[in-house]
Coordinates of C-alpha atoms and ligand atoms in Angstrom, one line a residue:
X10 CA 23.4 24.1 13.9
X11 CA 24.8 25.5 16.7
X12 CA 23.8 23.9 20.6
X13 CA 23.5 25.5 23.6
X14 CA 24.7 23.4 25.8
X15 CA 24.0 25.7 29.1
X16 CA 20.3 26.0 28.9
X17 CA 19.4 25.5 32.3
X18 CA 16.5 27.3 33.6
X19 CA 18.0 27.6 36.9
X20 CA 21.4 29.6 38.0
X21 CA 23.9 26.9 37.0
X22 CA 26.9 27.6 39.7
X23 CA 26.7 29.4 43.0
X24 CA 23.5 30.8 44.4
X25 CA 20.6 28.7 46.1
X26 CA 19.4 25.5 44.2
X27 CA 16.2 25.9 43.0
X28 CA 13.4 22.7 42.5
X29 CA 13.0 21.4 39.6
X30 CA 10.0 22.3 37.3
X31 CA 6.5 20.0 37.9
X32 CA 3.9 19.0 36.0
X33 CA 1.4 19.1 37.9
X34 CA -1.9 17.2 37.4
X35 CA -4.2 20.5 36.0
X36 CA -1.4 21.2 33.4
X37 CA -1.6 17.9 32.3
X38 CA -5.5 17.9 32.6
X39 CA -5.6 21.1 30.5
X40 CA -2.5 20.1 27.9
X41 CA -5.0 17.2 27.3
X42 CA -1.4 14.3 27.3
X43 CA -2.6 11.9 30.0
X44 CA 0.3 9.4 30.4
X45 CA -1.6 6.8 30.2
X46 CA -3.0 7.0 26.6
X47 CA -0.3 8.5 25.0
X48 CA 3.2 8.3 27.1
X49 CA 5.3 8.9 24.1
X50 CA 3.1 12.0 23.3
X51 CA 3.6 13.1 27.0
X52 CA 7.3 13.0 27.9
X53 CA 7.5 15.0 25.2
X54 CA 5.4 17.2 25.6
X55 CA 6.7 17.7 29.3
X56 CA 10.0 18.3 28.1
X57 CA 8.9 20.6 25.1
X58 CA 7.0 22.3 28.1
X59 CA 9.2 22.3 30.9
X60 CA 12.4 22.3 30.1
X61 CA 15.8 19.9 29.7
X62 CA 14.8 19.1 33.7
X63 CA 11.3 18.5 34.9
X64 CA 9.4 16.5 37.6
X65 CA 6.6 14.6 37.2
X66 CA 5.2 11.2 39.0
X67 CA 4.7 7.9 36.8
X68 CA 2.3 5.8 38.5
X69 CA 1.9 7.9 41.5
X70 CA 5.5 8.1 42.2
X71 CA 7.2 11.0 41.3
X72 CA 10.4 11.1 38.5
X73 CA 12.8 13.5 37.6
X74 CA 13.6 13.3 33.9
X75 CA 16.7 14.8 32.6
X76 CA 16.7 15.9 29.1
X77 CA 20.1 17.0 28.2
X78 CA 23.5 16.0 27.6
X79 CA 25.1 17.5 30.9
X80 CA 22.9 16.4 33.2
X81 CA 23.4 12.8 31.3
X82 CA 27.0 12.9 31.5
X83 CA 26.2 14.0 35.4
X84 CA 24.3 11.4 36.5
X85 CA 25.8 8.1 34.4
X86 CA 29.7 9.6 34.5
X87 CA 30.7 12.5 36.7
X88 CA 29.0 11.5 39.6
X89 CA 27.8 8.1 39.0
X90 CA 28.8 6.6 42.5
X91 CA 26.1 9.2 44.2
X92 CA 23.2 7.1 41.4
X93 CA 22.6 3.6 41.5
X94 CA 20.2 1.6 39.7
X95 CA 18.1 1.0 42.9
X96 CA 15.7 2.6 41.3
X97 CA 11.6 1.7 40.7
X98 CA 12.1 0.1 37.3
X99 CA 14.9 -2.3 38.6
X100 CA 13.1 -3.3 41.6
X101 CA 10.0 -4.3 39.7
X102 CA 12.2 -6.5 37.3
X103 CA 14.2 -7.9 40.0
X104 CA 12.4 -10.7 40.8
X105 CA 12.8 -12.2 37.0
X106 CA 16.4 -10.5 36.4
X107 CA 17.5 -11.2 40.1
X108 CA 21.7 -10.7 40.6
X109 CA 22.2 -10.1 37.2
X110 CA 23.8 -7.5 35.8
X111 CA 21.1 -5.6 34.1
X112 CA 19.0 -5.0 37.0
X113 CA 22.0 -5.0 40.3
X114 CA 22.0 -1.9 41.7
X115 CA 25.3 -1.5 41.7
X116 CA 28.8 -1.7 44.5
X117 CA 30.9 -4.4 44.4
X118 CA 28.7 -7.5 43.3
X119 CA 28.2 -5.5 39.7
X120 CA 32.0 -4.2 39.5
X121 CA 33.2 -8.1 40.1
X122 CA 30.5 -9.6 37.5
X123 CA 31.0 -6.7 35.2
X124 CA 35.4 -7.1 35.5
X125 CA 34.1 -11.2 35.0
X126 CA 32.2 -10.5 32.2
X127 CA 33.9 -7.6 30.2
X128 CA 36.3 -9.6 28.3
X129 CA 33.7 -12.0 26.3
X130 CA 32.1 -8.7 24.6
X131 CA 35.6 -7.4 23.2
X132 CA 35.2 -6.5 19.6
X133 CA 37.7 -9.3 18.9
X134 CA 35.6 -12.0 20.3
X135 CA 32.2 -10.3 19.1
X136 CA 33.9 -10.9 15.4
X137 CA 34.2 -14.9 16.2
X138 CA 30.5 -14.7 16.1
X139 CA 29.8 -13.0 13.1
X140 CA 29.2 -16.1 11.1
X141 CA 26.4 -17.0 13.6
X142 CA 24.8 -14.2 12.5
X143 CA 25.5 -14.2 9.0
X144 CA 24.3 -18.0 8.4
X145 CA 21.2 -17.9 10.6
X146 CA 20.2 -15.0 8.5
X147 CA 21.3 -17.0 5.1
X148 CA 19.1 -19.7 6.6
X149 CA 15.8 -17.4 7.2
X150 CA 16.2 -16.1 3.8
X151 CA 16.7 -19.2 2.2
X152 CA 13.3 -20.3 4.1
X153 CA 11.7 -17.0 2.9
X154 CA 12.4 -18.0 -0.8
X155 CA 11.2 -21.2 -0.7
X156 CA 8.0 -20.2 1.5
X157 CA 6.9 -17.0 -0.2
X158 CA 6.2 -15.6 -3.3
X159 CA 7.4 -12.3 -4.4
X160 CA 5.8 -9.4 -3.1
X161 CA 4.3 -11.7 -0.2
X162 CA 3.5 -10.0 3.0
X163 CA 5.5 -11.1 5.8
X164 CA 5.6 -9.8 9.6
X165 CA 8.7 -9.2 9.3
X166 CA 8.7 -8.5 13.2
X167 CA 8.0 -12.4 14.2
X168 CA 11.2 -13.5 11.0
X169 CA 13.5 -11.1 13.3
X170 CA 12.4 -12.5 16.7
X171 CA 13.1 -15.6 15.8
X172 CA 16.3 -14.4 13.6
X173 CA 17.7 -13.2 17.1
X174 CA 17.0 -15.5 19.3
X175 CA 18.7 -18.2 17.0
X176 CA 21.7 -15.9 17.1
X177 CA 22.0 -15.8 20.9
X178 CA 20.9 -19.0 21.4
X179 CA 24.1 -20.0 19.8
X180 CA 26.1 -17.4 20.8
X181 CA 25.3 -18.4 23.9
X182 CA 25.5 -22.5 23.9
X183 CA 26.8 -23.4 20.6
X184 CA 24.5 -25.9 18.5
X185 CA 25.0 -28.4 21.8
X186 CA 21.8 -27.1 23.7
X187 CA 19.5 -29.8 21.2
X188 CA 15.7 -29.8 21.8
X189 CA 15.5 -28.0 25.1
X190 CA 16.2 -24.9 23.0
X191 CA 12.7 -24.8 21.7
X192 CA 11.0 -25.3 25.3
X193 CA 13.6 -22.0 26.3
X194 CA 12.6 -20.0 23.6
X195 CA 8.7 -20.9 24.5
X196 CA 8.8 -20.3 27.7
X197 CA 10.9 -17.1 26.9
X198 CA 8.5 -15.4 24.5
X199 CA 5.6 -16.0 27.1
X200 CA 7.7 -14.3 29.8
X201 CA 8.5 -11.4 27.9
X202 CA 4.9 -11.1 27.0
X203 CA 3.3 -11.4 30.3
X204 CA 6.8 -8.6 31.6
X205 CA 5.6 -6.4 28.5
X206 CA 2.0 -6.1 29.7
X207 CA 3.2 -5.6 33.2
X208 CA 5.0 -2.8 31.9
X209 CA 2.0 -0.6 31.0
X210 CA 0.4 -1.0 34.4
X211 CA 3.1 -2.4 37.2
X212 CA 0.9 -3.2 40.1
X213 CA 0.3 -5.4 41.8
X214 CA 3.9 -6.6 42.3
X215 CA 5.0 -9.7 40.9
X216 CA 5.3 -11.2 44.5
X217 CA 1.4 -11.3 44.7
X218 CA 0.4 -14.3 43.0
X219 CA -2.2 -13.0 40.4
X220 CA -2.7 -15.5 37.4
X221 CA -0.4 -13.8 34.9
X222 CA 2.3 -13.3 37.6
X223 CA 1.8 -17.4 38.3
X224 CA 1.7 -18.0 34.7
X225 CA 5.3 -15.8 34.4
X226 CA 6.9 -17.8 37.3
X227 CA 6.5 -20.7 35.6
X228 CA 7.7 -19.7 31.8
X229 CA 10.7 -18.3 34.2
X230 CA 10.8 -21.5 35.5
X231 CA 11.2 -23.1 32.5
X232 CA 13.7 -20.8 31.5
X233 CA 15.5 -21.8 34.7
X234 CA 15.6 -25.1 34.6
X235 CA 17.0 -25.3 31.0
X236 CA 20.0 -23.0 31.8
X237 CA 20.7 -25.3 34.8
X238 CA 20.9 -28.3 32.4
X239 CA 23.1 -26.6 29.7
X240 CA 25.5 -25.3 32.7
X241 CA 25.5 -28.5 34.4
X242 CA 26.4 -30.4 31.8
X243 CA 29.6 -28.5 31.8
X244 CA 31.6 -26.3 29.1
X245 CA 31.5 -27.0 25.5
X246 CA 33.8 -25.9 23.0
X247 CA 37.6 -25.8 23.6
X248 CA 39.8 -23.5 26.2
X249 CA 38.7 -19.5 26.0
X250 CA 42.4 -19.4 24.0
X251 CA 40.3 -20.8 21.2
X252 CA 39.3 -17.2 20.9
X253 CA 42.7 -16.5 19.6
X254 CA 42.8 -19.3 16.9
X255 CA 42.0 -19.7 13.3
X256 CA 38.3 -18.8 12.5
X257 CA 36.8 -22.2 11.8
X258 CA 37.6 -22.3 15.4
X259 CA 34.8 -19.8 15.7
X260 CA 31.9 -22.4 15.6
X261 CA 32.8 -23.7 19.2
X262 CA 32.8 -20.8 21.0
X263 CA 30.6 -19.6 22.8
X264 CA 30.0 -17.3 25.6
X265 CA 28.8 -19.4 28.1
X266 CA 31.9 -21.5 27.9
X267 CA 34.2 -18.1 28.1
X268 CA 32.0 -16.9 31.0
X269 CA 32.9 -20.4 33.1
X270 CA 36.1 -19.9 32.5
X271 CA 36.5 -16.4 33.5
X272 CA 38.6 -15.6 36.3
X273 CA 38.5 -12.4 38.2
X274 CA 42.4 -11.4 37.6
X275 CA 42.0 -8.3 39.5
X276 CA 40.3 -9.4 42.4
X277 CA 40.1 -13.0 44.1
X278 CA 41.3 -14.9 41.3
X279 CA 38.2 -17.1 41.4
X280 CA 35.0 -17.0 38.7
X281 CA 31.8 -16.9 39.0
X282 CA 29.6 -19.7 41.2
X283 CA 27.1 -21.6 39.3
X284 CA 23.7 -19.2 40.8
X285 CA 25.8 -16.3 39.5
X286 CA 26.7 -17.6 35.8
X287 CA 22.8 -18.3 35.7
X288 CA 21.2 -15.2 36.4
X289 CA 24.0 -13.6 34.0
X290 CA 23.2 -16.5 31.2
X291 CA 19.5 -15.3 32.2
X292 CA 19.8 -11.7 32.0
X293 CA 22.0 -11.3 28.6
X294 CA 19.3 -13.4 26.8
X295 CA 16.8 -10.8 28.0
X296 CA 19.0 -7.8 27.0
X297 CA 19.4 -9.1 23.9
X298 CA 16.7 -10.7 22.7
X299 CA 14.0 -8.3 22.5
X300 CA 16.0 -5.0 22.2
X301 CA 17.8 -6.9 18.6
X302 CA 14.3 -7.8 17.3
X303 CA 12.7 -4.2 17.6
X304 CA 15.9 -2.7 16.3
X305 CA 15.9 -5.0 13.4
X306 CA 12.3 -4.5 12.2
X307 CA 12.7 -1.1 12.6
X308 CA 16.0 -0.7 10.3
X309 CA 14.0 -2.4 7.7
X310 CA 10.4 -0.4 8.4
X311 CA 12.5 2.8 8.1
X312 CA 14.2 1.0 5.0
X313 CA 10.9 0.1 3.4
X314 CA 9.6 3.7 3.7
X315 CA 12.1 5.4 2.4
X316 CA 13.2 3.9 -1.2
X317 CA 15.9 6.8 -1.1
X318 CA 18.0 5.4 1.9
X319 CA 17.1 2.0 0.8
X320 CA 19.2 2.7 -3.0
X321 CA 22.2 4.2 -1.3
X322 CA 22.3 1.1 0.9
X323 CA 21.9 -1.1 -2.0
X324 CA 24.5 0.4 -3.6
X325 CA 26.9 0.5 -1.3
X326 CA 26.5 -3.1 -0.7
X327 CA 26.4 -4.7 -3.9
X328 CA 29.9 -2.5 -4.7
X329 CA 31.7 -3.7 -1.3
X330 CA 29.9 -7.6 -1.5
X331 CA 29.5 -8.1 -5.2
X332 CA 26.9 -10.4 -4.5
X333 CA 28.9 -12.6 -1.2
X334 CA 27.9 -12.8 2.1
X335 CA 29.3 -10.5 4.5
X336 CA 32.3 -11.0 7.1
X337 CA 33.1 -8.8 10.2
X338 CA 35.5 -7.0 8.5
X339 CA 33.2 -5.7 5.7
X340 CA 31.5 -3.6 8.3
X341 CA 34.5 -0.9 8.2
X342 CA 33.9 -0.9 4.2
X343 CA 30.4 0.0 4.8
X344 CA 29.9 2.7 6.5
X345 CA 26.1 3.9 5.5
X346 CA 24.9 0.7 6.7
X347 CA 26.3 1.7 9.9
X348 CA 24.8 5.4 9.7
X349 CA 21.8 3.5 8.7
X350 CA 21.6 1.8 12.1
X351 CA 22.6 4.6 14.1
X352 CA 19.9 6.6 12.7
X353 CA 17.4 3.7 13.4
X354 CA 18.9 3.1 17.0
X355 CA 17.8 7.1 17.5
X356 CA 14.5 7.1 16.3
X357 CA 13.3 4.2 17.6
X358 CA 16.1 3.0 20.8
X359 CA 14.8 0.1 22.0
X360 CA 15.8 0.5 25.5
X361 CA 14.0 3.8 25.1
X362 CA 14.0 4.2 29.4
X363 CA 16.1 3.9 32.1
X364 CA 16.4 5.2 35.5
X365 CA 18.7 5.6 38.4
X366 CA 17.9 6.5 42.2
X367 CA 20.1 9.5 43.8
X368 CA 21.5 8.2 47.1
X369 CA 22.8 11.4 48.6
X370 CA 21.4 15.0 47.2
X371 CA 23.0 16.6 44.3
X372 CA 22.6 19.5 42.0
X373 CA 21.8 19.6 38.5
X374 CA 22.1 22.6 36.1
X375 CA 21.1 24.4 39.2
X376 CA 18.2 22.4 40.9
X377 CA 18.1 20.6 43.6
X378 CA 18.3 17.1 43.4
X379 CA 16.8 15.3 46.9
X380 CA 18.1 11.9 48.0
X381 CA 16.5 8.8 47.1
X382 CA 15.2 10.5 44.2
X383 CA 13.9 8.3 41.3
X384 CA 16.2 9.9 37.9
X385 CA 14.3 9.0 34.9
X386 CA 16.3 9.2 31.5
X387 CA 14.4 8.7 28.1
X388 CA 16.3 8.1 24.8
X389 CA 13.1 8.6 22.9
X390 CA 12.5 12.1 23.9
X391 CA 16.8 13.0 24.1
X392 CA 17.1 11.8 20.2
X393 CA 14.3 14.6 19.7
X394 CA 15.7 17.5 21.3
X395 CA 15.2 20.2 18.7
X396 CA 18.9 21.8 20.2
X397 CA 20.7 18.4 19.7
X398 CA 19.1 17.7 16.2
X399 CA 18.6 19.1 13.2
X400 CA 14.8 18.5 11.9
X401 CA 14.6 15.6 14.9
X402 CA 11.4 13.6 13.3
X403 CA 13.3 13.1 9.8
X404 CA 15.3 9.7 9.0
X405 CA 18.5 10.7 7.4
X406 CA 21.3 8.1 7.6
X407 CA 23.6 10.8 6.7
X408 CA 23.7 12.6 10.0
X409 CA 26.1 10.0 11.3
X410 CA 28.8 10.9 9.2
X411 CA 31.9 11.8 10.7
X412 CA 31.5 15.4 9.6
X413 CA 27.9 16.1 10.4
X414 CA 28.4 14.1 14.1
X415 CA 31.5 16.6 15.0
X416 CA 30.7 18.5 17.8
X417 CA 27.7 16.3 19.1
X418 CA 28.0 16.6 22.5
X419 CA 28.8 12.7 23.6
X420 CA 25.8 12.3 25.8
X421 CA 23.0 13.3 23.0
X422 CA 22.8 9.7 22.2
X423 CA 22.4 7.1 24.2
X424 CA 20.9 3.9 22.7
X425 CA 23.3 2.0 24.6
X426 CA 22.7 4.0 28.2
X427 CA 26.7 5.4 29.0
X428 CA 29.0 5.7 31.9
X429 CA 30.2 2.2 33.6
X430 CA 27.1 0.7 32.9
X431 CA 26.7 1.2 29.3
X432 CA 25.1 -1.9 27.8
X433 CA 28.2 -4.6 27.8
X434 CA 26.3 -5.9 24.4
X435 CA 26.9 -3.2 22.5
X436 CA 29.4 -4.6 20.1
X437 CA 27.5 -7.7 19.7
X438 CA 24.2 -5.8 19.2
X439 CA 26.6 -3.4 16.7
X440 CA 27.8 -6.1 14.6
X441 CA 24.7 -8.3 14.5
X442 CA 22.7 -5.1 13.5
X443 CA 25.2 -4.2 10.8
X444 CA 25.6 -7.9 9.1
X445 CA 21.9 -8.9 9.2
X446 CA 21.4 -5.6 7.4
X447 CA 23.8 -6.3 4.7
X448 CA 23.1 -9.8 4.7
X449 CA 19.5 -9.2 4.0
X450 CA 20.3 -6.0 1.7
X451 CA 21.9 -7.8 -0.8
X452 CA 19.1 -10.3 -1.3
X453 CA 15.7 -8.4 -0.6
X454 CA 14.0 -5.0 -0.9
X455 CA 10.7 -4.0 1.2
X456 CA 7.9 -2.2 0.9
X457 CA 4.7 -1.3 2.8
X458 CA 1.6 -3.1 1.2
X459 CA -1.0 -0.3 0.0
X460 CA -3.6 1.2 2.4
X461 CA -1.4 -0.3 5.5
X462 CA -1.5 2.2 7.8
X463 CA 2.1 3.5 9.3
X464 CA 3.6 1.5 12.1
X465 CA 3.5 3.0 15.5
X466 CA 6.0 2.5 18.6
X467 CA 3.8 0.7 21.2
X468 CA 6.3 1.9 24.6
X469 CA 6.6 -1.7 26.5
X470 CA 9.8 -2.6 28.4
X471 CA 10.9 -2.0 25.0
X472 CA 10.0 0.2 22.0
X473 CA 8.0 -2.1 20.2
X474 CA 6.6 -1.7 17.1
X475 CA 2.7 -2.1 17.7
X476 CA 0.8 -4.6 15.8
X477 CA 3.9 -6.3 14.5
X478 CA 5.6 -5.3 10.9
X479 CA 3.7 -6.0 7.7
X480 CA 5.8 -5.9 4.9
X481 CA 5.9 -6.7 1.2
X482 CA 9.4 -9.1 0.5
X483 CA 10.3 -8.8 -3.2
X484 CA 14.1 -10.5 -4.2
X485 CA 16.1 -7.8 -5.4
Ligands
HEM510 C1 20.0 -2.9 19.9 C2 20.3 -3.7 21.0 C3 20.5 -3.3 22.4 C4 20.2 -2.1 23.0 C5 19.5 -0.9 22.4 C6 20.6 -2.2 24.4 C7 20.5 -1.2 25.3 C8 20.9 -1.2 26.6 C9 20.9 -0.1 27.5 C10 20.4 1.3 27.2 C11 21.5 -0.5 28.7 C12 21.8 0.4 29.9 C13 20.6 0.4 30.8 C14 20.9 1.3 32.0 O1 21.9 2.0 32.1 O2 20.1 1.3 32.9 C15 21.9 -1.9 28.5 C16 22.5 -2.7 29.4 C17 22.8 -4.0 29.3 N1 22.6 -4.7 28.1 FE1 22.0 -4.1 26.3 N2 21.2 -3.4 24.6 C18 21.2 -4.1 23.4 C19 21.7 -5.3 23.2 C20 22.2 -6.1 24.1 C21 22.8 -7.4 23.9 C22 23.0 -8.1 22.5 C23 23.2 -7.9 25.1 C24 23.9 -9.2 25.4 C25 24.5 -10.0 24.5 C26 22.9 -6.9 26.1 C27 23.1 -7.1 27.4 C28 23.0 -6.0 28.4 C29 23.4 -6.1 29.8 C30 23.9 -7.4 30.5 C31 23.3 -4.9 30.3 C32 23.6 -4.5 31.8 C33 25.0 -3.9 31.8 C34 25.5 -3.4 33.2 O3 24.7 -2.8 33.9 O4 26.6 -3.6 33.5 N3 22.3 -5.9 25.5 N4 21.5 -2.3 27.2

């Protein structure tokens, strides 16, 4: 397939800009795709309508979502000092996320944390924590087995929420956080509950003290106050050079004690105060707890639905493991189960939205871009675009090959956002993606039970899968 990669429906170069293309509220009245009751089914049907650049408001405020690769590559790279994430969705997380680097709209506060923080997410230190990931999934399996008999149906949605909170727990802290880690990951799964419900209607603000927003400022609360004891009771583990050591060394590391010990080398020489290191501790638990869980039960819905995929993955894994559990460096030797989560990560991305706000005006593929303007980017709609990818709605692994991806333009996919502020997880989510697959691969097939109807993406903060995922377990 061949893309055009200059469809703008405004002159590109030279010549007055033009606006961009609005919904407005009759089209939508008379399309029948109120946002409201079917958002997924609207952005894409504004996009199928409109074009690759169209306005619309969300919530009464108006958006401009961009909808292909160059106006991507515009906004998050070529002129990514002009966009900052100042932008609605940010503000109305910012009183949970606060400094933190998800939600920060940028300028020199995020360029210090981000220097501060780059060098814990290096693929080499991601590897020292494949073993977390590996055993706690050895461990839930080895519960399964002894809990359920074959063929049981399991919510496989609740086994993975808890499957990656373990592994960030101790990614995080080690095994030395003891009890308190229970009363965090309470308090956690009630705030991201009461966020996700804010998500679908964001008003009032979370300053006005309704009963939900009283009930999240104290799971946040919570939260807070267990952070504050695991930082205050200092580093554990050895020196960040442990990184460098033999890998039984591996069990002691963790990223808190690497992110105390950073040092900003290129700026002041100093790290980070304790405020900062606990809205960062904060906000990586949030971007990666809930974003690994959907993509997890996701990977293994798609894999339970399509026994084709499923056999190829089985095979691959029993020749490269023969039957052992998985290390970091097995993930090069498998390369389908890597296709297998790319494909996931496009159908369903959890971070399926993101914005930025324009500071000054711009132009984009030949409209006019005003200042201030809220920039809406959707992943969901993107890994659809009928000029990007062949028979879009279809699962197939195989598109991720090296040969089939060649000439994708860069910015077609984007589970992971791009530009400066591409998710700093990404190796970690990567690698724990990848080994909990095989891990579970090699044990344990999945289907649907009969008559279940198919699982639908519920669009919270993240793309959820609604109603949680029923599936059969059988031992392979
Ligand atoms: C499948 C799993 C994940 C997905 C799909 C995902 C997706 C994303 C996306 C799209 C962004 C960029 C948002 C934007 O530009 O506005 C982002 C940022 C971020 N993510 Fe992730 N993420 C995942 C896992 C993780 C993990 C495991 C961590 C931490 C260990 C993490 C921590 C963060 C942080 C801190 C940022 C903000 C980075 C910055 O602005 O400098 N994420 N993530």
């Amino acid at each position: 397939m061949t893309l055009d990669l200059s469809p703008e429906s405004g002159p590109r170069d030279g010549g007055p800009a033009t606006p961009v293309p609005t919904v407005r509220l009759s089209e939508r009245l008379r399309g029948g795709v109120g946002f409201r009751r079917d958002q997924l089914g609207f952005l894409q049907w504004a996009a199928r309508t409109h074009g690759d650049i169209v306005r619309f408001r969300l919530f009464g405020i108006p958006m401009i979502m961009l909808n292909h690769p160059d106006h991507i590559y515009r906004v998050l790279v070529e002129q990514r000092a002009n966009y900052d994430k100042d932008a609605l969705l940010y503000r109305l997380v910012r009183p949970v996320l606060r400094d933190g680097l998800i939600g920060t709209p940028g300028g020199e506060l995020w360029q210090r944390q981000r220097r501060l923080m780059q060098p814990s997410f290096r693929p080499v230190v991601v590897a020292r924590f494949a073993r977390n990931m590996t055993e706690e999934t050895t461990r839930m399996l080895e519960r399964w087995e002894q809990s359920y008999a074959p063929g049981a149906v399991v919510n496989v949605h609740e086994e993975f929420g808890e499957l990656a909170l373990r592994i960030v727990n101790r990614s995080l802290f080690s095994a030395r956080v003891g009890s308190g880690a229970r009363e965090f990951a309470e308090a956690f799964t009630e705030a991201n509950a009461l966020l996700g419900r804010f998500f679908t209607f964001p008003f009032p603000p979370l300053s006005v003290p309704t009963p939900g927003h009283l009930r999240l400022r104290r799971a946040i609360g919570r939260m807070d106050a267990f952070i504050s004891s695991v930082i205050r009771r200092g580093a554990s583990g050895p020196d960040p050079a442990g990184i460098t050591g033999p890998a039984d060394e591996a069990e002691q590391v963790n990223l808190l004690t690497l992110l105390m010990n950073a040092v900003d080398s290129e700026g002041d020489g100093k790290g980070m105060d304790p405020e900062q290191l606990h809205h960062e501790v904060l906000n990586l638990v949030i971007g990666a707890y809930e974003t690994t869980t959907n993509a997890l039960s996701w990977i293994f819905y798609l894999l339970a639905t399509h026994p084709e995929v499923e056999r190829k993955l089985h095979e691959e894994a029993d020749a490269v493991l023969g039957g052992r559990t998985p290390g970091f460096e097995d993930m090069a030797r498998t390369p389908y189960a890597r296709s297998v989560v790319e494909e996931t990560l496009r159908l369903y991305s959890p971070a399926w939205q993101f914005m930025r706000r324009s500071k000054a005006e711009d132009r984009i593929g030949g409209h006019h871009i005003p200042a201030r303007a809220n920039i809406y980017l959707n992943s969901y709609v993107l890994h659809r675009h009928p000029e990007l990818w062949e028979e879009p709605d279809t699962f197939d692994p195989d598109r991720f090959t090296p040969e089939r991806s060649a000439g994708r333009p860069r910015h077609a996919y984007m589970p992971f956002g791009g530009g400066e502020r591409v998710c700093i997880g990404q190796n970690f989510a990567l690698t724990e993606l990848h080994l909990v697959l095989l891990t579970v691969a090699a044990r344990h097939r999945f289907r649907v039970p009969a008559g279940q109807p198919p699982v639908r993406p519920q669009p919270l903060i993240t793309l959820h899968p609604e109603g949680g995922v029923p599936l059969e377990v059988h031992p392979r």
